[in-house]
Amino acid sequence: MLGFHIGLEIVKDPETREPDYEGCNLLREKGLNNGIIFGLGGSGKGKNVLKIKPPLITKLKQADEIFEKLEKNIKTGLFLDLKL
């Protein structure tokens, strides 16, 4: 089986690694509003993993666009103190 799958775990604090369920949902919604479909995953009582699953035929320019939009979403009001 061959695939391309990236999971970003969204946490409130990198030290404690406390899951940020609300932040993950908000980031997914902002992505959808900007034309990017993200999935949600994780274990436990909620979903705090943002799943990125582009097709294998994704070109570098398209991947760059996805990550540029993701970075913009993170920086603009949602997670202002996040260090990328």
PDB file of N, CA and C in Angstrom:
ATOM      1  N   MET A   1       0.843  -1.174   0.000  1.00  0.00           N
ATOM      2  CA  MET A   1       0.000   0.000   0.000  1.00  0.00           C
ATOM      3  C   MET A   1       0.891   1.241   0.000  1.00  0.00           C
ATOM      4  N   LEU A   2       0.527   2.217  -0.772  1.00  0.00           N
ATOM      5  CA  LEU A   2       1.302   3.439  -0.889  1.00  0.00           C
ATOM      6  C   LEU A   2       0.381   4.623  -0.637  1.00  0.00           C
ATOM      7  N   GLY A   3       0.842   5.579   0.149  1.00  0.00           N
ATOM      8  CA  GLY A   3       0.009   6.741   0.437  1.00  0.00           C
ATOM      9  C   GLY A   3       0.822   7.889   0.984  1.00  0.00           C
ATOM     10  N   PHE A   4       0.177   9.017   1.095  1.00  0.00           N
ATOM     11  CA  PHE A   4       0.805  10.243   1.582  1.00  0.00           C
ATOM     12  C   PHE A   4      -0.108  10.805   2.652  1.00  0.00           C
ATOM     13  N   HIS A   5       0.324  10.765   3.905  1.00  0.00           N
ATOM     14  CA  HIS A   5      -0.539  11.153   5.014  1.00  0.00           C
ATOM     15  C   HIS A   5       0.310  11.863   6.063  1.00  0.00           C
ATOM     16  N   ILE A   6      -0.106  13.064   6.440  1.00  0.00           N
ATOM     17  CA  ILE A   6       0.591  13.843   7.456  1.00  0.00           C
ATOM     18  C   ILE A   6      -0.389  14.124   8.585  1.00  0.00           C
ATOM     19  N   GLY A   7       0.042  13.942   9.810  1.00  0.00           N
ATOM     20  CA  GLY A   7      -0.786  14.260  10.971  1.00  0.00           C
ATOM     21  C   GLY A   7      -0.091  15.298  11.837  1.00  0.00           C
ATOM     22  N   LEU A   8      -0.779  16.382  12.143  1.00  0.00           N
ATOM     23  CA  LEU A   8      -0.242  17.421  13.021  1.00  0.00           C
ATOM     24  C   LEU A   8      -1.005  17.383  14.338  1.00  0.00           C
ATOM     25  N   GLU A   9      -0.315  17.048  15.406  1.00  0.00           N
ATOM     26  CA  GLU A   9      -0.961  17.011  16.713  1.00  0.00           C
ATOM     27  C   GLU A   9      -1.038  18.436  17.258  1.00  0.00           C
ATOM     28  N   ILE A  10      -2.245  18.891  17.568  1.00  0.00           N
ATOM     29  CA  ILE A  10      -2.464  20.250  18.065  1.00  0.00           C
ATOM     30  C   ILE A  10      -2.587  20.170  19.593  1.00  0.00           C
ATOM     31  N   VAL A  11      -1.681  20.866  20.285  1.00  0.00           N
ATOM     32  CA  VAL A  11      -1.665  20.850  21.743  1.00  0.00           C
ATOM     33  C   VAL A  11      -1.710  22.274  22.284  1.00  0.00           C
ATOM     34  N   LYS A  12      -2.204  22.408  23.516  1.00  0.00           N
ATOM     35  CA  LYS A  12      -2.274  23.729  24.162  1.00  0.00           C
ATOM     36  C   LYS A  12      -0.903  24.177  24.638  1.00  0.00           C
ATOM     37  N   ASP A  13      -0.093  23.242  25.098  1.00  0.00           N
ATOM     38  CA  ASP A  13       1.215  23.562  25.667  1.00  0.00           C
ATOM     39  C   ASP A  13       2.202  22.465  25.259  1.00  0.00           C
ATOM     40  N   PRO A  14       3.302  22.841  24.601  1.00  0.00           N
ATOM     41  CA  PRO A  14       4.251  21.814  24.161  1.00  0.00           C
ATOM     42  C   PRO A  14       4.913  21.063  25.315  1.00  0.00           C
ATOM     43  N   GLU A  15       4.962  21.674  26.480  1.00  0.00           N
ATOM     44  CA  GLU A  15       5.568  21.016  27.641  1.00  0.00           C
ATOM     45  C   GLU A  15       4.680  19.897  28.174  1.00  0.00           C
ATOM     46  N   THR A  16       3.408  20.201  28.387  1.00  0.00           N
ATOM     47  CA  THR A  16       2.490  19.220  28.966  1.00  0.00           C
ATOM     48  C   THR A  16       1.840  18.342  27.898  1.00  0.00           C
ATOM     49  N   ARG A  17       1.855  18.820  26.650  1.00  0.00           N
ATOM     50  CA  ARG A  17       1.236  18.136  25.509  1.00  0.00           C
ATOM     51  C   ARG A  17      -0.262  17.912  25.720  1.00  0.00           C
ATOM     52  N   GLU A  18      -0.891  18.843  26.462  1.00  0.00           N
ATOM     53  CA  GLU A  18      -2.340  18.771  26.660  1.00  0.00           C
ATOM     54  C   GLU A  18      -3.037  18.989  25.323  1.00  0.00           C
ATOM     55  N   PRO A  19      -3.907  18.064  24.910  1.00  0.00           N
ATOM     56  CA  PRO A  19      -4.582  18.193  23.613  1.00  0.00           C
ATOM     57  C   PRO A  19      -5.426  19.463  23.521  1.00  0.00           C
ATOM     58  N   ASP A  20      -5.437  20.060  22.337  1.00  0.00           N
ATOM     59  CA  ASP A  20      -6.258  21.250  22.081  1.00  0.00           C
ATOM     60  C   ASP A  20      -7.335  20.868  21.061  1.00  0.00           C
ATOM     61  N   TYR A  21      -8.414  20.300  21.575  1.00  0.00           N
ATOM     62  CA  TYR A  21      -9.504  19.840  20.718  1.00  0.00           C
ATOM     63  C   TYR A  21     -10.180  21.006  20.000  1.00  0.00           C
ATOM     64  N   GLU A  22     -10.468  22.062  20.741  1.00  0.00           N
ATOM     65  CA  GLU A  22     -11.146  23.224  20.156  1.00  0.00           C
ATOM     66  C   GLU A  22     -10.278  23.890  19.095  1.00  0.00           C
ATOM     67  N   GLY A  23      -9.005  24.054  19.396  1.00  0.00           N
ATOM     68  CA  GLY A  23      -8.093  24.677  18.439  1.00  0.00           C
ATOM     69  C   GLY A  23      -7.968  23.870  17.162  1.00  0.00           C
ATOM     70  N   CYS A  24      -7.943  22.565  17.286  1.00  0.00           N
ATOM     71  CA  CYS A  24      -7.863  21.699  16.112  1.00  0.00           C
ATOM     72  C   CYS A  24      -9.116  21.845  15.254  1.00  0.00           C
ATOM     73  N   ASN A  25     -10.283  21.867  15.887  1.00  0.00           N
ATOM     74  CA  ASN A  25     -11.531  22.063  15.141  1.00  0.00           C
ATOM     75  C   ASN A  25     -11.570  23.413  14.446  1.00  0.00           C
ATOM     76  N   LEU A  26     -11.120  24.453  15.137  1.00  0.00           N
ATOM     77  CA  LEU A  26     -11.108  25.792  14.536  1.00  0.00           C
ATOM     78  C   LEU A  26     -10.164  25.853  13.345  1.00  0.00           C
ATOM     79  N   LEU A  27      -9.006  25.225  13.482  1.00  0.00           N
ATOM     80  CA  LEU A  27      -8.040  25.218  12.392  1.00  0.00           C
ATOM     81  C   LEU A  27      -8.598  24.466  11.186  1.00  0.00           C
ATOM     82  N   ARG A  28      -9.310  23.385  11.424  1.00  0.00           N
ATOM     83  CA  ARG A  28      -9.951  22.631  10.337  1.00  0.00           C
ATOM     84  C   ARG A  28     -11.000  23.500   9.640  1.00  0.00           C
ATOM     85  N   GLU A  29     -11.825  24.209  10.422  1.00  0.00           N
ATOM     86  CA  GLU A  29     -12.853  25.082   9.844  1.00  0.00           C
ATOM     87  C   GLU A  29     -12.229  26.184   8.999  1.00  0.00           C
ATOM     88  N   LYS A  30     -11.152  26.800   9.506  1.00  0.00           N
ATOM     89  CA  LYS A  30     -10.488  27.853   8.737  1.00  0.00           C
ATOM     90  C   LYS A  30      -9.923  27.299   7.441  1.00  0.00           C
ATOM     91  N   GLY A  31      -9.404  26.083   7.492  1.00  0.00           N
ATOM     92  CA  GLY A  31      -8.899  25.448   6.273  1.00  0.00           C
ATOM     93  C   GLY A  31     -10.010  25.254   5.253  1.00  0.00           C
ATOM     94  N   LEU A  32     -11.146  24.743   5.724  1.00  0.00           N
ATOM     95  CA  LEU A  32     -12.284  24.536   4.825  1.00  0.00           C
ATOM     96  C   LEU A  32     -12.736  25.852   4.203  1.00  0.00           C
ATOM     97  N   ASN A  33     -12.723  26.925   4.994  1.00  0.00           N
ATOM     98  CA  ASN A  33     -13.108  28.244   4.482  1.00  0.00           C
ATOM     99  C   ASN A  33     -12.129  28.767   3.439  1.00  0.00           C
ATOM    100  N   ASN A  34     -10.896  28.229   3.450  1.00  0.00           N
ATOM    101  CA  ASN A  34      -9.872  28.648   2.487  1.00  0.00           C
ATOM    102  C   ASN A  34      -9.640  27.604   1.402  1.00  0.00           C
ATOM    103  N   GLY A  35     -10.555  26.654   1.274  1.00  0.00           N
ATOM    104  CA  GLY A  35     -10.470  25.694   0.185  1.00  0.00           C
ATOM    105  C   GLY A  35      -9.574  24.499   0.430  1.00  0.00           C
ATOM    106  N   ILE A  36      -9.222  24.232   1.673  1.00  0.00           N
ATOM    107  CA  ILE A  36      -8.380  23.085   1.992  1.00  0.00           C
ATOM    108  C   ILE A  36      -9.170  22.138   2.899  1.00  0.00           C
ATOM    109  N   ILE A  37      -9.224  20.880   2.523  1.00  0.00           N
ATOM    110  CA  ILE A  37      -9.948  19.894   3.320  1.00  0.00           C
ATOM    111  C   ILE A  37      -8.966  19.182   4.241  1.00  0.00           C
ATOM    112  N   PHE A  38      -9.160  19.350   5.539  1.00  0.00           N
ATOM    113  CA  PHE A  38      -8.371  18.645   6.545  1.00  0.00           C
ATOM    114  C   PHE A  38      -9.277  17.638   7.235  1.00  0.00           C
ATOM    115  N   GLY A  39      -8.699  16.519   7.621  1.00  0.00           N
ATOM    116  CA  GLY A  39      -9.428  15.556   8.425  1.00  0.00           C
ATOM    117  C   GLY A  39      -9.075  15.742   9.888  1.00  0.00           C
ATOM    118  N   LEU A  40      -9.831  15.100  10.757  1.00  0.00           N
ATOM    119  CA  LEU A  40      -9.547  15.120  12.188  1.00  0.00           C
ATOM    120  C   LEU A  40      -9.288  13.696  12.653  1.00  0.00           C
ATOM    121  N   GLY A  41      -8.394  13.558  13.591  1.00  0.00           N
ATOM    122  CA  GLY A  41      -8.092  12.248  14.152  1.00  0.00           C
ATOM    123  C   GLY A  41      -7.581  12.400  15.567  1.00  0.00           C
ATOM    124  N   GLY A  42      -7.252  11.296  16.154  1.00  0.00           N
ATOM    125  CA  GLY A  42      -6.735  11.287  17.509  1.00  0.00           C
ATOM    126  C   GLY A  42      -7.404  10.199  18.313  1.00  0.00           C
ATOM    127  N   SER A  43      -6.953  10.079  19.521  1.00  0.00           N
ATOM    128  CA  SER A  43      -7.542   9.082  20.409  1.00  0.00           C
ATOM    129  C   SER A  43      -7.957   9.767  21.704  1.00  0.00           C
ATOM    130  N   GLY A  44      -8.655   9.067  22.519  1.00  0.00           N
ATOM    131  CA  GLY A  44      -9.127   9.661  23.754  1.00  0.00           C
ATOM    132  C   GLY A  44     -10.495  10.267  23.580  1.00  0.00           C
ATOM    133  N   LYS A  45     -10.765  11.307  24.359  1.00  0.00           N
ATOM    134  CA  LYS A  45     -12.119  11.876  24.360  1.00  0.00           C
ATOM    135  C   LYS A  45     -12.404  12.850  23.227  1.00  0.00           C
ATOM    136  N   GLY A  46     -11.402  13.190  22.443  1.00  0.00           N
ATOM    137  CA  GLY A  46     -11.634  14.133  21.353  1.00  0.00           C
ATOM    138  C   GLY A  46     -10.620  13.963  20.251  1.00  0.00           C
ATOM    139  N   LYS A  47     -10.722  14.830  19.274  1.00  0.00           N
ATOM    140  CA  LYS A  47      -9.838  14.779  18.111  1.00  0.00           C
ATOM    141  C   LYS A  47      -8.929  16.000  18.130  1.00  0.00           C
ATOM    142  N   ASN A  48      -7.620  15.781  18.222  1.00  0.00           N
ATOM    143  CA  ASN A  48      -6.677  16.895  18.231  1.00  0.00           C
ATOM    144  C   ASN A  48      -5.550  16.703  17.215  1.00  0.00           C
ATOM    145  N   VAL A  49      -5.778  15.834  16.229  1.00  0.00           N
ATOM    146  CA  VAL A  49      -4.790  15.637  15.176  1.00  0.00           C
ATOM    147  C   VAL A  49      -5.395  16.116  13.861  1.00  0.00           C
ATOM    148  N   LEU A  50      -4.747  17.085  13.261  1.00  0.00           N
ATOM    149  CA  LEU A  50      -5.168  17.608  11.970  1.00  0.00           C
ATOM    150  C   LEU A  50      -4.542  16.721  10.898  1.00  0.00           C
ATOM    151  N   LYS A  51      -5.365  16.084  10.086  1.00  0.00           N
ATOM    152  CA  LYS A  51      -4.871  15.141   9.085  1.00  0.00           C
ATOM    153  C   LYS A  51      -4.848  15.791   7.707  1.00  0.00           C
ATOM    154  N   ILE A  52      -3.705  15.657   7.063  1.00  0.00           N
ATOM    155  CA  ILE A  52      -3.514  16.185   5.718  1.00  0.00           C
ATOM    156  C   ILE A  52      -3.229  14.980   4.829  1.00  0.00           C
ATOM    157  N   LYS A  53      -4.119  14.742   3.857  1.00  0.00           N
ATOM    158  CA  LYS A  53      -3.981  13.561   3.006  1.00  0.00           C
ATOM    159  C   LYS A  53      -4.157  13.936   1.534  1.00  0.00           C
ATOM    160  N   PRO A  54      -3.163  14.607   0.964  1.00  0.00           N
ATOM    161  CA  PRO A  54      -3.296  14.967  -0.451  1.00  0.00           C
ATOM    162  C   PRO A  54      -3.092  13.737  -1.345  1.00  0.00           C
ATOM    163  N   PRO A  55      -3.586  13.792  -2.562  1.00  0.00           N
ATOM    164  CA  PRO A  55      -3.360  12.687  -3.494  1.00  0.00           C
ATOM    165  C   PRO A  55      -1.862  12.547  -3.817  1.00  0.00           C
ATOM    166  N   LEU A  56      -1.453  11.350  -4.174  1.00  0.00           N
ATOM    167  CA  LEU A  56      -0.045  11.129  -4.518  1.00  0.00           C
ATOM    168  C   LEU A  56       0.394  11.934  -5.731  1.00  0.00           C
ATOM    169  N   ILE A  57      -0.538  12.366  -6.553  1.00  0.00           N
ATOM    170  CA  ILE A  57      -0.188  13.134  -7.757  1.00  0.00           C
ATOM    171  C   ILE A  57      -0.055  14.630  -7.477  1.00  0.00           C
ATOM    172  N   THR A  58      -0.097  15.020  -6.196  1.00  0.00           N
ATOM    173  CA  THR A  58       0.044  16.432  -5.818  1.00  0.00           C
ATOM    174  C   THR A  58       1.403  16.948  -6.265  1.00  0.00           C
ATOM    175  N   LYS A  59       1.389  18.081  -6.915  1.00  0.00           N
ATOM    176  CA  LYS A  59       2.627  18.715  -7.374  1.00  0.00           C
ATOM    177  C   LYS A  59       3.198  19.592  -6.260  1.00  0.00           C
ATOM    178  N   LEU A  60       4.496  19.860  -6.325  1.00  0.00           N
ATOM    179  CA  LEU A  60       5.170  20.643  -5.309  1.00  0.00           C
ATOM    180  C   LEU A  60       4.511  22.010  -5.139  1.00  0.00           C
ATOM    181  N   LYS A  61       4.129  22.644  -6.238  1.00  0.00           N
ATOM    182  CA  LYS A  61       3.472  23.962  -6.165  1.00  0.00           C
ATOM    183  C   LYS A  61       2.167  23.878  -5.368  1.00  0.00           C
ATOM    184  N   GLN A  62       1.406  22.798  -5.570  1.00  0.00           N
ATOM    185  CA  GLN A  62       0.151  22.616  -4.835  1.00  0.00           C
ATOM    186  C   GLN A  62       0.421  22.368  -3.344  1.00  0.00           C
ATOM    187  N   ALA A  63       1.429  21.564  -3.043  1.00  0.00           N
ATOM    188  CA  ALA A  63       1.787  21.303  -1.646  1.00  0.00           C
ATOM    189  C   ALA A  63       2.226  22.596  -0.964  1.00  0.00           C
ATOM    190  N   ASP A  64       3.012  23.400  -1.660  1.00  0.00           N
ATOM    191  CA  ASP A  64       3.439  24.687  -1.110  1.00  0.00           C
ATOM    192  C   ASP A  64       2.235  25.564  -0.783  1.00  0.00           C
ATOM    193  N   GLU A  65       1.239  25.582  -1.676  1.00  0.00           N
ATOM    194  CA  GLU A  65       0.035  26.387  -1.457  1.00  0.00           C
ATOM    195  C   GLU A  65      -0.721  25.913  -0.212  1.00  0.00           C
ATOM    196  N   ILE A  66      -0.839  24.606  -0.047  1.00  0.00           N
ATOM    197  CA  ILE A  66      -1.531  24.050   1.115  1.00  0.00           C
ATOM    198  C   ILE A  66      -0.836  24.497   2.401  1.00  0.00           C
ATOM    199  N   PHE A  67       0.491  24.350   2.446  1.00  0.00           N
ATOM    200  CA  PHE A  67       1.207  24.681   3.671  1.00  0.00           C
ATOM    201  C   PHE A  67       1.305  26.183   3.908  1.00  0.00           C
ATOM    202  N   GLU A  68       1.326  26.972   2.851  1.00  0.00           N
ATOM    203  CA  GLU A  68       1.287  28.428   3.020  1.00  0.00           C
ATOM    204  C   GLU A  68      -0.040  28.851   3.646  1.00  0.00           C
ATOM    205  N   LYS A  69      -1.144  28.281   3.160  1.00  0.00           N
ATOM    206  CA  LYS A  69      -2.456  28.605   3.729  1.00  0.00           C
ATOM    207  C   LYS A  69      -2.560  28.112   5.168  1.00  0.00           C
ATOM    208  N   LEU A  70      -2.040  26.936   5.450  1.00  0.00           N
ATOM    209  CA  LEU A  70      -2.063  26.403   6.813  1.00  0.00           C
ATOM    210  C   LEU A  70      -1.280  27.318   7.747  1.00  0.00           C
ATOM    211  N   GLU A  71      -0.086  27.723   7.323  1.00  0.00           N
ATOM    212  CA  GLU A  71       0.726  28.616   8.146  1.00  0.00           C
ATOM    213  C   GLU A  71       0.015  29.946   8.388  1.00  0.00           C
ATOM    214  N   LYS A  72      -0.601  30.491   7.358  1.00  0.00           N
ATOM    215  CA  LYS A  72      -1.342  31.753   7.494  1.00  0.00           C
ATOM    216  C   LYS A  72      -2.491  31.591   8.492  1.00  0.00           C
ATOM    217  N   ASN A  73      -3.227  30.474   8.390  1.00  0.00           N
ATOM    218  CA  ASN A  73      -4.330  30.223   9.317  1.00  0.00           C
ATOM    219  C   ASN A  73      -3.848  30.137  10.757  1.00  0.00           C
ATOM    220  N   ILE A  74      -2.711  29.505  10.955  1.00  0.00           N
ATOM    221  CA  ILE A  74      -2.172  29.366  12.307  1.00  0.00           C
ATOM    222  C   ILE A  74      -1.763  30.729  12.858  1.00  0.00           C
ATOM    223  N   LYS A  75      -1.128  31.534  12.012  1.00  0.00           N
ATOM    224  CA  LYS A  75      -0.608  32.822  12.475  1.00  0.00           C
ATOM    225  C   LYS A  75      -1.662  33.909  12.628  1.00  0.00           C
ATOM    226  N   THR A  76      -2.774  33.829  11.905  1.00  0.00           N
ATOM    227  CA  THR A  76      -3.747  34.920  11.916  1.00  0.00           C
ATOM    228  C   THR A  76      -4.865  34.673  12.915  1.00  0.00           C
ATOM    229  N   GLY A  77      -4.563  34.968  14.147  1.00  0.00           N
ATOM    230  CA  GLY A  77      -5.603  35.013  15.159  1.00  0.00           C
ATOM    231  C   GLY A  77      -5.936  33.731  15.856  1.00  0.00           C
ATOM    232  N   LEU A  78      -5.594  32.612  15.306  1.00  0.00           N
ATOM    233  CA  LEU A  78      -5.975  31.367  15.953  1.00  0.00           C
ATOM    234  C   LEU A  78      -4.960  30.966  17.015  1.00  0.00           C
ATOM    235  N   PHE A  79      -3.701  30.951  16.643  1.00  0.00           N
ATOM    236  CA  PHE A  79      -2.647  30.561  17.581  1.00  0.00           C
ATOM    237  C   PHE A  79      -1.523  31.589  17.486  1.00  0.00           C
ATOM    238  N   LEU A  80      -1.739  32.772  17.958  1.00  0.00           N
ATOM    239  CA  LEU A  80      -0.755  33.835  17.789  1.00  0.00           C
ATOM    240  C   LEU A  80       0.576  33.543  18.456  1.00  0.00           C
ATOM    241  N   ASP A  81       0.570  32.732  19.521  1.00  0.00           N
ATOM    242  CA  ASP A  81       1.820  32.456  20.226  1.00  0.00           C
ATOM    243  C   ASP A  81       2.506  31.172  19.757  1.00  0.00           C
ATOM    244  N   LEU A  82       1.986  30.560  18.702  1.00  0.00           N
ATOM    245  CA  LEU A  82       2.550  29.313  18.201  1.00  0.00           C
ATOM    246  C   LEU A  82       3.882  29.597  17.517  1.00  0.00           C
ATOM    247  N   LYS A  83       4.877  28.779  17.813  1.00  0.00           N
ATOM    248  CA  LYS A  83       6.174  28.904  17.181  1.00  0.00           C
ATOM    249  C   LYS A  83       6.287  27.829  16.109  1.00  0.00           C
ATOM    250  N   LEU A  84       6.450  28.255  14.870  1.00  0.00           N
ATOM    251  CA  LEU A  84       6.546  27.292  13.761  1.00  0.00           C
ATOM    252  C   LEU A  84       7.989  26.890  13.545  1.00  0.00           C
TER     253      LEU A  84
END
